[in-house]
XYZ file of N, CA and C in Angstrom:
810
model
N 0.745 -1.115 -0.054
C -0.120 0.092 -0.033
C 0.880 1.089 0.173
N 0.504 2.266 -0.705
C 1.340 3.480 -0.786
C 1.263 4.145 0.323
N 2.162 4.856 0.790
C 1.951 5.728 2.265
C 1.045 7.005 1.970
N 0.394 7.435 2.999
C -0.235 8.682 3.003
C 0.627 9.988 2.777
N 0.230 10.984 2.414
C 0.877 12.167 2.300
C 0.361 12.810 3.683
N 1.558 13.349 4.458
C 1.098 13.822 5.874
C 1.434 15.452 5.512
N 0.127 16.078 5.995
C 0.237 17.545 5.648
C -0.041 18.072 7.301
N 0.518 19.442 7.595
C 0.292 20.112 8.509
C -0.594 21.429 8.054
N -1.797 21.527 8.630
C -2.550 22.903 8.117
C -2.662 23.702 9.416
N -2.443 25.125 8.919
C -2.702 26.084 10.042
C -3.990 26.380 9.971
N -4.721 26.401 11.289
C -6.151 26.762 11.347
C -6.309 27.843 12.431
N -7.411 28.512 12.460
C -7.901 29.390 13.714
C -7.765 28.635 15.153
N -7.583 27.274 15.191
C -7.432 26.811 16.437
C -6.138 26.001 16.607
N -5.226 26.495 15.715
C -3.995 25.846 15.736
C -3.561 24.811 14.518
N -2.317 24.177 14.784
C -2.033 23.289 13.468
C -2.903 22.027 13.758
N -3.263 21.508 12.534
C -3.813 20.289 12.484
C -3.007 19.241 11.424
N -2.822 18.046 11.975
C -2.238 16.970 11.203
C -3.169 16.375 10.386
N -2.832 16.133 9.008
C -3.776 15.509 8.187
C -2.906 14.211 7.704
N -3.340 13.262 7.680
C -2.922 12.117 6.284
C -3.936 11.996 5.255
N -3.343 12.137 4.157
C -4.299 12.221 3.049
C -3.811 10.858 2.010
N -5.041 9.981 1.864
C -4.806 8.763 1.243
C -5.328 8.984 -0.324
N -4.607 8.260 -0.998
C -5.059 8.082 -2.475
C -6.661 7.837 -2.621
N -6.839 6.842 -1.750
C -8.259 5.940 -1.904
C -8.674 5.745 -0.296
N -9.822 5.363 -0.312
C -10.429 5.074 1.170
C -9.755 3.615 1.477
N -9.527 2.830 0.476
C -9.181 1.346 0.757
C -7.721 1.689 1.568
N -6.764 2.490 1.086
C -5.664 2.659 1.816
C -5.698 3.358 3.049
N -6.685 4.181 3.116
C -7.051 4.734 4.675
C -7.232 3.630 5.535
N -8.462 2.682 5.100
C -8.774 1.622 6.006
C -7.650 0.615 6.448
N -6.568 0.709 5.484
C -5.544 -0.351 5.724
C -4.934 0.326 7.014
N -4.421 1.566 6.808
C -3.603 2.502 7.656
C -4.485 2.732 9.157
N -5.506 2.922 8.949
C -6.364 2.864 10.356
C -6.474 1.661 11.206
N -6.706 0.617 10.490
C -6.504 -0.763 11.278
C -5.190 -0.670 11.997
N -4.090 -0.266 11.323
C -2.817 -0.633 11.801
C -2.659 0.394 12.875
N -3.007 1.660 12.772
C -3.139 2.756 13.906
C -3.781 2.321 15.223
N -5.124 1.627 15.052
C -5.766 1.283 16.040
C -5.399 0.156 16.738
N -4.648 -0.855 16.041
C -4.133 -2.050 16.516
C -2.981 -1.663 17.332
N -2.069 -0.870 16.898
C -1.005 -0.360 17.750
C -1.192 0.397 19.060
N -2.376 1.420 18.806
C -2.758 1.981 20.079
C -3.386 0.890 21.032
N -4.137 0.022 20.624
C -4.556 -0.932 21.760
C -3.586 -1.879 22.177
N -2.361 -2.238 21.579
C -1.169 -2.870 22.150
C -0.641 -2.016 23.133
N -0.633 -0.534 23.042
C 0.314 0.332 23.879
C -0.506 0.432 25.108
N -2.070 0.731 25.220
C -2.771 0.658 26.049
C -2.915 -0.389 26.936
N -3.145 -1.748 26.233
C -3.208 -2.730 26.866
C -1.882 -3.104 27.942
N -0.773 -2.744 27.334
C 0.605 -3.017 28.093
C 0.592 -1.874 29.270
N 0.121 -0.744 28.842
C 0.153 0.465 29.929
C -0.642 0.313 30.922
N -2.210 0.092 30.544
C -2.944 0.161 31.538
C -4.015 -1.089 31.772
N -3.577 -2.084 30.987
C -4.321 -3.356 31.090
C -5.970 -3.275 30.303
N -5.964 -2.228 29.786
C -7.318 -2.159 29.073
C -7.150 -1.061 27.920
N -7.853 -1.380 26.796
C -7.831 -0.427 25.789
C -9.401 0.271 25.745
N -9.684 1.751 25.898
C -11.054 2.124 25.720
C -11.099 2.637 24.580
N -12.046 2.047 23.590
C -12.348 2.641 22.238
C -13.693 3.170 22.181
N -13.609 4.389 21.542
C -14.879 4.985 21.310
C -15.157 5.051 19.848
N -16.353 4.732 19.417
C -16.666 4.820 17.903
C -18.003 5.463 17.685
N -17.947 5.900 16.443
C -19.316 6.456 15.879
C -20.088 5.678 14.843
N -20.899 6.233 14.284
C -21.719 5.389 13.388
C -21.309 5.856 11.798
N -22.307 5.693 10.871
C -21.802 6.281 9.541
C -20.730 5.322 8.711
N -20.213 5.973 7.872
C -19.234 5.514 7.181
C -17.861 5.006 7.933
N -17.651 5.721 8.954
C -16.490 5.226 9.857
C -16.356 3.679 10.043
N -17.640 3.022 10.280
C -17.573 1.768 10.649
C -17.107 0.841 9.631
N -17.332 1.313 8.464
C -16.972 0.694 7.049
C -15.463 0.709 7.158
N -14.877 1.788 7.544
C -13.299 1.962 7.447
C -12.676 1.262 8.560
N -13.285 0.581 9.254
C -12.652 -0.271 10.314
C -12.660 -1.808 9.899
N -13.319 -2.105 8.823
C -13.387 -3.456 8.135
C -11.946 -3.966 8.166
N -10.827 -3.411 8.043
C -9.603 -4.248 7.905
C -9.247 -5.047 9.146
N -9.871 -4.664 10.351
C -9.566 -5.199 11.746
C -9.857 -6.494 11.933
N -11.041 -6.870 11.064
C -11.526 -8.228 11.012
C -10.863 -9.294 10.265
N -9.718 -8.788 9.694
C -8.914 -9.665 8.911
C -7.668 -10.063 9.364
N -6.729 -10.881 8.932
C -5.501 -11.041 9.395
C -4.462 -9.918 8.997
N -3.569 -9.742 9.731
C -3.008 -10.369 11.011
C -3.961 -9.982 12.420
N -4.762 -8.817 12.156
C -5.218 -8.282 13.386
C -6.167 -8.954 14.002
N -6.998 -9.926 13.220
C -7.827 -10.848 13.931
C -7.107 -11.591 15.064
N -5.935 -12.280 14.828
C -5.034 -13.102 15.425
C -4.089 -12.384 16.318
N -3.737 -11.348 16.101
C -2.572 -10.691 16.904
C -3.215 -9.655 17.977
N -4.172 -9.017 17.692
C -4.938 -8.219 18.587
C -5.279 -8.649 19.831
N -4.986 -8.221 21.013
C -5.744 -8.848 22.372
C -6.965 -8.234 22.576
N -8.030 -8.988 21.785
C -9.266 -8.478 21.902
C -9.855 -8.412 23.383
N -9.374 -9.205 24.304
C -9.906 -9.115 25.787
C -9.668 -8.019 26.380
N -8.844 -7.227 25.778
C -8.658 -5.918 26.745
C -9.312 -4.734 26.083
N -10.054 -4.961 24.984
C -10.932 -3.820 24.344
C -12.151 -3.544 25.073
N -12.258 -2.291 25.194
C -13.789 -1.835 26.007
C -14.405 -0.993 25.022
N -15.609 -1.069 24.540
C -16.072 -0.300 23.240
C -17.282 0.471 23.738
N -17.285 1.725 23.242
C -18.133 2.772 23.621
C -18.657 3.444 22.336
N -19.521 4.243 22.451
C -20.186 5.024 21.251
C -20.211 6.340 21.798
N -19.696 7.124 21.000
C -19.573 8.686 21.034
C -21.012 9.222 21.029
N -21.949 8.543 19.941
C -23.257 9.182 20.003
C -24.098 7.727 19.665
N -25.427 7.908 19.903
C -26.135 6.849 19.569
C -27.837 7.289 19.429
N -28.410 6.794 18.493
C -29.584 7.027 18.278
C -30.612 6.325 19.176
N -31.466 6.770 20.016
C -32.218 6.303 20.931
C -33.399 5.396 19.961
N -33.134 4.129 19.555
C -33.905 3.255 18.804
C -33.559 1.719 19.474
N -34.255 0.812 19.168
C -33.844 -0.349 19.577
C -32.562 -0.869 18.971
N -31.890 -1.769 19.463
C -30.469 -2.205 19.114
C -30.703 -3.143 17.657
N -31.848 -3.619 17.129
C -32.132 -4.055 15.832
C -32.580 -3.228 15.058
N -32.640 -1.930 15.172
C -33.289 -0.922 14.448
C -32.281 -0.469 13.459
N -32.598 -0.325 12.218
C -31.571 -0.072 10.907
C -30.839 1.389 11.497
N -31.511 2.172 12.210
C -30.640 3.418 12.530
C -29.784 3.084 13.621
N -29.750 2.140 14.442
C -28.922 2.073 15.537
C -27.190 2.024 15.182
N -26.487 2.761 15.751
C -25.074 2.604 15.623
C -24.793 1.342 16.029
N -25.216 0.765 17.143
C -24.947 -0.376 17.852
C -25.034 -1.525 16.797
N -26.145 -1.375 15.955
C -26.365 -2.459 15.048
C -25.474 -2.661 13.903
N -25.166 -1.099 13.301
C -24.128 -0.935 12.265
C -22.723 -1.527 12.844
N -22.343 -1.362 13.853
C -20.997 -1.713 14.492
C -21.172 -3.115 14.553
N -22.020 -3.770 15.200
C -22.104 -5.242 15.433
C -21.971 -5.972 14.166
N -23.024 -5.587 13.166
C -23.165 -6.350 11.842
C -21.763 -6.386 11.123
N -20.968 -5.217 11.099
C -19.895 -5.181 10.142
C -18.560 -5.570 10.979
N -18.656 -5.383 12.370
C -17.255 -5.181 13.194
C -17.345 -6.121 14.450
N -17.970 -5.866 15.164
C -18.105 -6.508 16.604
C -18.283 -7.881 16.514
N -19.365 -8.340 15.673
C -19.821 -9.773 15.418
C -18.498 -10.567 15.066
N -17.538 -10.029 14.439
C -16.576 -10.778 13.862
C -15.231 -10.734 14.664
N -15.205 -10.188 15.773
C -14.085 -10.400 16.569
C -14.307 -10.574 18.078
N -13.329 -11.357 18.858
C -13.784 -11.916 20.045
C -13.639 -10.954 21.098
N -14.136 -9.550 21.284
C -14.236 -8.869 22.400
C -15.166 -9.357 23.164
N -15.072 -9.510 24.492
C -16.053 -9.942 25.536
C -17.264 -9.179 25.440
N -18.527 -9.815 25.314
C -19.751 -9.118 25.150
C -19.946 -8.199 26.243
N -19.369 -8.400 27.643
C -19.631 -7.458 28.656
C -18.623 -6.286 28.762
N -17.804 -6.233 27.630
C -17.027 -5.031 27.397
C -17.509 -3.984 26.264
N -18.583 -4.385 25.710
C -19.186 -3.661 24.767
C -20.366 -2.911 25.370
N -20.281 -1.676 25.269
C -21.325 -0.753 26.192
C -22.342 -0.069 25.322
N -23.332 -0.641 24.977
C -24.487 -0.010 24.341
C -25.379 0.638 25.332
N -26.104 1.600 24.690
C -27.085 2.288 25.439
C -28.274 1.339 26.015
N -29.018 1.789 27.043
C -30.370 0.942 27.486
C -31.245 1.425 26.420
N -31.757 0.681 25.585
C -32.503 1.200 24.526
C -34.027 1.244 24.826
N -34.113 0.831 26.128
C -35.651 0.827 26.629
C -35.912 2.251 27.470
N -34.990 3.064 27.649
C -35.115 4.450 28.309
C -35.632 5.484 27.261
N -36.083 6.565 27.708
C -36.056 7.690 27.145
C -34.582 8.413 26.817
N -34.504 9.398 25.799
C -33.279 9.825 25.448
C -32.520 10.376 26.681
N -33.301 10.964 27.659
C -32.624 11.693 28.808
C -32.254 10.563 29.808
N -33.045 9.678 29.926
C -32.849 8.398 30.731
C -31.661 7.474 30.425
N -31.652 7.261 28.941
C -30.524 6.514 28.447
C -28.933 7.360 28.495
N -29.010 8.678 28.512
C -27.828 9.753 28.630
C -27.482 9.406 30.156
N -28.426 9.385 31.032
C -28.042 9.503 32.500
C -27.456 8.023 33.004
N -28.292 6.938 32.318
C -27.850 5.632 32.426
C -26.333 5.461 31.855
N -25.993 5.877 30.778
C -24.867 5.682 30.002
C -23.476 6.608 30.912
N -24.024 7.706 31.342
C -22.955 8.465 32.243
C -22.799 7.842 33.360
N -23.748 6.884 34.058
C -23.497 6.576 35.338
C -22.594 5.249 35.086
N -22.962 4.391 33.862
C -21.905 3.291 33.481
C -20.446 3.801 33.394
N -20.384 4.867 32.834
C -19.022 5.523 32.310
C -18.116 5.768 34.008
N -19.013 6.365 34.884
C -18.544 6.715 36.187
C -18.254 5.524 36.976
N -19.058 4.362 36.700
C -18.518 3.289 37.412
C -17.304 2.652 36.744
N -17.083 2.914 35.417
C -15.536 2.306 34.711
C -14.523 3.009 35.163
N -14.774 4.424 35.321
C -13.656 5.242 35.811
C -13.256 4.757 37.204
N -14.337 4.427 38.113
C -14.214 4.093 39.419
C -13.414 2.668 39.631
N -13.449 2.010 38.642
C -12.972 0.743 38.672
C -11.721 0.678 37.955
N -11.165 1.866 37.248
C -9.951 1.892 36.539
C -9.973 1.438 35.253
N -10.957 1.156 34.586
C -11.162 0.790 33.275
C -10.962 1.914 32.307
N -11.602 2.930 32.551
C -11.467 4.189 31.996
C -10.719 5.203 32.933
N -9.683 5.776 31.976
C -8.820 6.691 32.555
C -9.319 7.821 32.909
N -8.730 8.685 33.877
C -9.236 10.221 33.788
C -8.069 11.145 33.517
N -8.484 12.172 32.764
C -7.483 13.163 32.627
C -7.318 14.114 33.589
N -5.705 14.076 33.994
C -5.270 14.789 35.162
C -5.543 16.491 34.773
N -5.449 16.611 33.438
C -5.749 18.114 32.873
C -7.151 18.695 33.101
N -8.149 17.846 32.893
C -9.496 18.415 32.894
C -10.485 17.607 33.933
N -9.933 16.490 34.429
C -10.977 15.647 35.392
C -12.182 14.853 34.712
N -12.258 14.980 33.542
C -13.235 14.269 32.617
C -12.480 12.985 32.311
N -13.354 12.009 31.878
C -12.732 10.734 31.404
C -11.948 11.005 30.320
N -10.828 10.012 30.120
C -9.921 10.202 29.252
C -9.808 8.765 28.422
N -10.510 8.852 27.429
C -10.565 7.481 26.620
C -9.303 7.406 25.739
N -8.810 6.272 25.650
C -7.605 5.929 24.956
C -7.619 6.434 23.367
N -8.697 6.147 22.815
C -8.717 6.285 21.358
C -10.441 6.603 20.726
N -10.657 7.832 20.259
C -11.878 7.890 19.702
C -11.682 7.973 18.236
N -12.484 7.248 17.638
C -12.565 7.256 16.122
C -13.841 7.945 15.544
N -13.860 9.091 14.978
C -14.843 9.910 14.864
C -15.165 10.251 13.359
N -16.409 10.197 13.055
C -16.788 10.624 11.545
C -17.159 11.956 11.576
N -17.307 12.650 10.537
C -17.870 13.874 10.512
C -18.850 14.057 9.203
N -20.111 14.661 9.743
C -21.127 14.918 8.621
C -20.744 16.072 7.588
N -21.392 16.041 6.483
C -21.258 17.011 5.439
C -21.540 18.540 5.827
N -22.186 18.450 7.225
C -22.636 19.811 7.660
C -21.246 20.165 8.775
N -20.380 19.389 8.900
C -19.496 19.606 9.893
C -19.597 18.953 11.362
N -20.545 18.415 11.457
C -21.253 17.978 12.836
C -20.274 16.702 12.966
N -20.044 16.386 14.271
C -19.378 15.119 15.135
C -20.221 14.879 16.133
N -20.226 13.366 16.412
C -21.014 12.898 17.420
C -22.505 13.229 17.089
N -23.231 13.756 18.000
C -24.599 14.390 17.616
C -24.596 15.778 18.286
N -23.441 16.432 17.803
C -23.168 17.865 18.020
C -23.286 18.668 16.901
N -24.404 19.247 16.693
C -24.592 19.764 15.574
C -24.303 21.337 15.266
N -24.222 21.780 14.154
C -23.623 23.243 14.012
C -24.870 24.164 14.696
N -24.603 25.120 15.373
C -25.607 26.134 15.998
C -26.347 25.537 17.126
N -26.216 24.296 17.586
C -26.935 23.798 18.758
C -26.347 24.071 20.165
N -27.495 24.161 21.112
C -27.066 24.575 22.482
C -26.096 23.647 22.966
N -26.095 22.538 22.597
C -25.498 21.394 23.214
C -24.067 21.594 23.018
N -23.639 22.362 22.022
C -22.123 22.605 21.646
C -21.334 23.209 23.009
N -22.312 23.851 23.899
C -21.933 24.734 25.137
C -21.761 23.891 26.172
N -22.227 22.662 26.241
C -22.567 21.717 27.429
C -20.850 21.498 27.954
N -20.694 21.973 29.216
C -19.380 21.805 29.542
C -19.327 21.120 31.065
N -20.440 20.448 31.528
C -20.218 19.694 32.776
C -20.595 18.312 32.643
N -21.800 18.055 31.682
C -22.223 16.581 31.533
C -21.076 16.041 30.886
N -20.877 14.608 31.161
C -20.277 13.732 30.245
C -20.957 13.365 29.010
N -22.271 12.897 29.302
C -23.100 12.620 28.247
C -24.336 13.333 28.272
N -24.917 13.765 27.324
C -25.959 14.326 27.256
C -26.942 13.669 26.222
N -28.378 14.654 25.970
C -29.044 14.043 25.056
C -29.637 15.262 24.301
N -30.301 14.598 23.211
C -30.663 15.378 22.044
C -32.139 14.903 21.485
N -33.054 15.762 21.640
C -34.583 15.399 21.269
C -35.082 16.167 20.030
N -33.938 16.947 19.508
C -34.504 17.690 17.888
C -33.579 17.713 17.090
N -32.706 16.534 16.930
C -31.411 16.295 16.079
C -32.139 16.747 14.493
N -31.079 17.595 14.096
C -31.686 18.038 12.961
C -31.540 16.893 11.450
N -30.824 15.947 11.755
C -30.994 14.647 11.079
C -31.691 13.534 11.774
N -32.633 12.944 11.220
C -33.230 11.858 11.696
C -32.395 10.594 12.056
N -32.834 9.993 13.167
C -33.856 10.097 14.020
C -33.586 11.174 15.224
N -34.691 11.806 15.683
C -34.489 12.982 16.169
C -33.823 12.666 17.769
N -33.975 11.637 18.405
C -33.648 11.412 19.721
C -32.258 10.698 19.804
N -31.336 11.160 20.385
C -30.072 10.552 20.495
C -29.340 10.872 21.959
N -28.356 10.173 22.240
C -27.312 10.703 23.326
C -26.024 11.012 22.599
N -25.246 11.816 23.119
C -23.924 11.901 22.853
C -23.030 12.506 23.860
N -21.901 12.144 23.680
C -20.842 12.621 24.517
C -20.449 14.017 24.118
N -20.083 14.678 25.250
C -20.031 16.127 25.335
C -18.607 16.534 24.881
N -18.301 17.861 24.250
C -16.938 18.249 24.193
C -15.866 18.052 25.247
N -16.277 18.287 26.431
C -15.272 18.307 27.420
C -14.710 16.666 27.348
N -15.562 15.781 27.172
C -14.961 14.510 27.106
C -14.187 14.007 25.845
N -14.685 14.596 24.668
C -14.175 14.439 23.568
C -12.615 14.951 23.544
N -12.619 16.158 24.201
C -11.246 16.975 24.134
C -10.420 16.375 25.279
N -10.666 15.511 26.056
C -9.788 14.988 27.033
C -9.294 13.647 26.650
N -9.513 13.226 25.361
C -9.082 11.831 25.086
C -7.647 11.799 24.797
N -6.979 10.750 24.884
C -5.800 10.497 24.557
C -5.268 10.665 23.131
N -6.246 9.998 22.223
C -5.875 9.956 20.727
C -7.414 10.237 20.199
N -7.320 11.138 19.048
C -8.696 11.068 18.421
C -8.375 11.102 16.920
N -8.950 10.037 16.149
C -8.743 10.000 14.934
C -10.054 10.327 14.025
N -9.914 11.258 13.228
C -11.270 11.837 12.719
C -11.095 11.313 11.238
N -12.017 10.545 10.756
C -11.962 9.675 9.530
C -13.015 10.438 8.568
N -12.585 11.129 7.455
C -13.300 11.894 6.528
C -12.883 11.658 5.231
N -13.869 10.942 4.487
C -13.620 10.646 3.181
C -14.844 11.037 2.163
N -14.341 11.244 0.914
C -15.552 11.539 0.043
C -15.753 12.870 -0.396
N -15.948 13.277 -1.646
C -16.070 14.457 -2.084
C -17.391 15.228 -1.488
N -18.284 14.601 -0.708
C -19.458 15.169 -0.221
C -19.084 15.871 1.260
N -17.883 15.509 1.571
C -17.248 16.298 2.812
C -16.575 17.359 2.481
N -16.011 17.629 1.318
C -14.990 18.589 1.117
C -15.174 19.927 1.463
N -16.817 20.401 1.375
C -16.909 21.758 1.727
C -16.646 21.972 3.193
N -17.213 21.079 3.944
C -16.748 21.140 5.429
C -15.504 21.225 5.865
N -14.664 20.155 5.131
C -13.323 20.157 5.479
C -12.684 21.617 4.999
N -12.884 22.340 3.947
C -12.270 23.470 3.510
C -12.859 24.311 4.582
N -14.088 24.425 5.011
C -14.348 25.435 6.143
C -13.661 25.309 7.139
N -13.491 24.001 7.770
C -12.757 23.724 8.978
C -11.172 23.942 8.937
N -10.779 23.657 7.716
C -9.085 23.731 7.615
C -8.686 24.875 6.750
N -9.689 25.568 5.992
C -9.303 26.567 5.145
C -8.764 27.897 5.777
N -8.936 27.930 6.957
C -8.207 29.221 7.796
C -8.971 30.503 7.943
N -10.201 30.493 7.013
C -10.831 31.795 7.019
C -11.660 32.272 8.025
N -12.086 31.225 8.873
C -13.137 31.241 9.685
C -13.033 32.071 11.025
N -13.977 32.563 11.528
C -13.791 33.160 12.972
C -14.530 32.342 13.955
N -14.043 32.784 15.299
C -14.484 31.756 16.118
C -15.981 31.733 16.519
N -16.642 32.781 16.031
C -18.147 32.944 16.293
C -18.924 31.892 15.252
N -18.153 31.258 14.332
C -18.895 30.770 13.210
C -18.246 29.458 13.113
N -17.838 28.597 14.273
C -17.107 27.492 14.202
C -18.055 26.455 14.066
N -17.657 25.338 13.073
C -18.250 24.244 12.974
C -17.951 23.372 14.130
N -18.958 22.363 14.586
C -18.573 21.417 15.672
C -17.204 20.881 15.289
N -16.859 20.268 14.213
C -15.655 19.628 13.967
C -14.212 20.663 14.506
N -14.560 21.796 14.300
C -13.685 22.785 14.774
C -13.403 22.829 16.324
N -14.216 22.604 16.868
C -14.088 22.428 18.155
C -13.261 21.303 18.951
N -12.921 20.358 18.363
C -12.141 19.444 18.793
C -10.701 20.060 18.990
N -10.432 20.108 20.246
C -9.229 20.563 20.343
C -8.871 19.987 21.772
N -7.876 18.935 21.636
C -7.301 18.192 22.886
C -6.432 18.729 23.743
N -6.760 18.668 24.957
C -6.119 19.160 25.990
C -4.850 18.592 26.221
N -4.527 17.446 26.089
C -3.492 16.477 26.354
C -3.423 15.326 25.690
N -3.459 15.551 24.297
C -3.610 14.443 23.259
C -3.357 14.628 21.962
N -3.431 13.482 21.180
C -3.015 13.796 19.768
C -4.315 13.594 18.680
N -4.494 14.503 17.865
C -5.653 14.685 17.274
C -5.101 14.559 15.686
N -5.605 13.554 15.088
C -5.028 13.273 13.311
C -6.278 13.089 12.654
N -6.096 13.855 11.531
C -7.329 13.541 10.327
C -6.980 12.526 9.502
N -7.808 11.489 9.343
C -7.568 10.365 8.213
C -8.376 10.776 7.190
N -7.949 11.252 6.069
C -8.756 11.870 4.648
C -8.170 11.256 3.625
N -9.273 11.042 2.758
C -8.688 10.777 1.078
C -8.687 12.018 0.373
N -8.234 12.001 -0.807
C -7.991 12.963 -1.808
C -9.270 13.577 -2.038
N -10.319 12.871 -2.212
C -11.475 13.386 -2.542
C -12.062 14.433 -1.508
N -11.897 14.084 -0.017
C -12.550 15.038 0.847
C -11.526 16.593 1.145
N -10.407 16.269 0.482
C -9.289 17.567 0.627
C -9.294 18.066 -0.672
N -10.361 17.805 -1.309
C -10.248 18.169 -2.838
C -10.065 19.997 -2.750
N -11.139 20.600 -2.063
C -11.291 21.979 -2.123
C -9.829 22.640 -1.333
N -9.140 21.916 -0.560
C -7.904 22.388 0.182
C -6.756 22.672 -0.796
N -6.725 21.836 -1.877
C -5.467 21.628 -2.500
C -4.696 23.027 -2.975
N -5.568 24.132 -3.052
C -4.840 25.293 -3.611
C -4.052 25.853 -2.314
N -4.576 25.376 -1.113
C -3.875 26.072 0.265
C -2.608 25.299 0.419
N -2.645 23.977 0.166
C -1.325 23.162 0.584
C -0.969 22.345 -0.592
N 0.280 21.859 -0.698
C 0.240 21.188 -1.990
C -0.066 19.570 -1.649
N -1.281 19.423 -1.510
C -1.943 18.278 -1.630
C -2.039 17.313 -2.990
């Protein structure tokens, strides 16, 4: 596989590191390697690896982890899997991020079922958010989930995030009041601009306390939001949610393909 081009882009919120792949296929190969290497690092350092995933096309980008060599070499017993956001629908519903991840990824790797943390889909959005936060607090207390000394919020080992064409991440949408939530770990939304309307979502303080965040953005449909986020012309009053990812004490890297950065090309030699 050919290597990605690594680019640093100056933005209003500091330098951003981009890996630009010719094709999504090469991105998926690299993302699997990156995830497996971090899982080994944290399994050795902490005895656990906490991975937060989202829905959408991100899950497809994880498909190489279910193949050799990773299927055999990764210590799956150390994995603890969470969702950065989830639609408040039954687990077998077509809109469920859990179902998507289960069908494509989780059903094919031997992570202990008790270490896969889905929402309680029998509760209201508010109830499901409270319940999920209680679950996280328990896992912090038992040492499975680390705590950020910098912020006091949970510090997940790796978050794999996608981005919508409107620049939203998790279920944090442009212009929505939840962008300003700074106390809760998990909150809920009942008026998502994208259906289904009821969701739970991690908040920015938790996302920004992560040890590693990999943002996977592919396809020409995302090029406009990528340009807005990384083109450098924006003001802080008009920030997309994706621009608000700013790690306190961690490493943030964009995994992109040529199509997603097509509108940035005049800026950097991509």
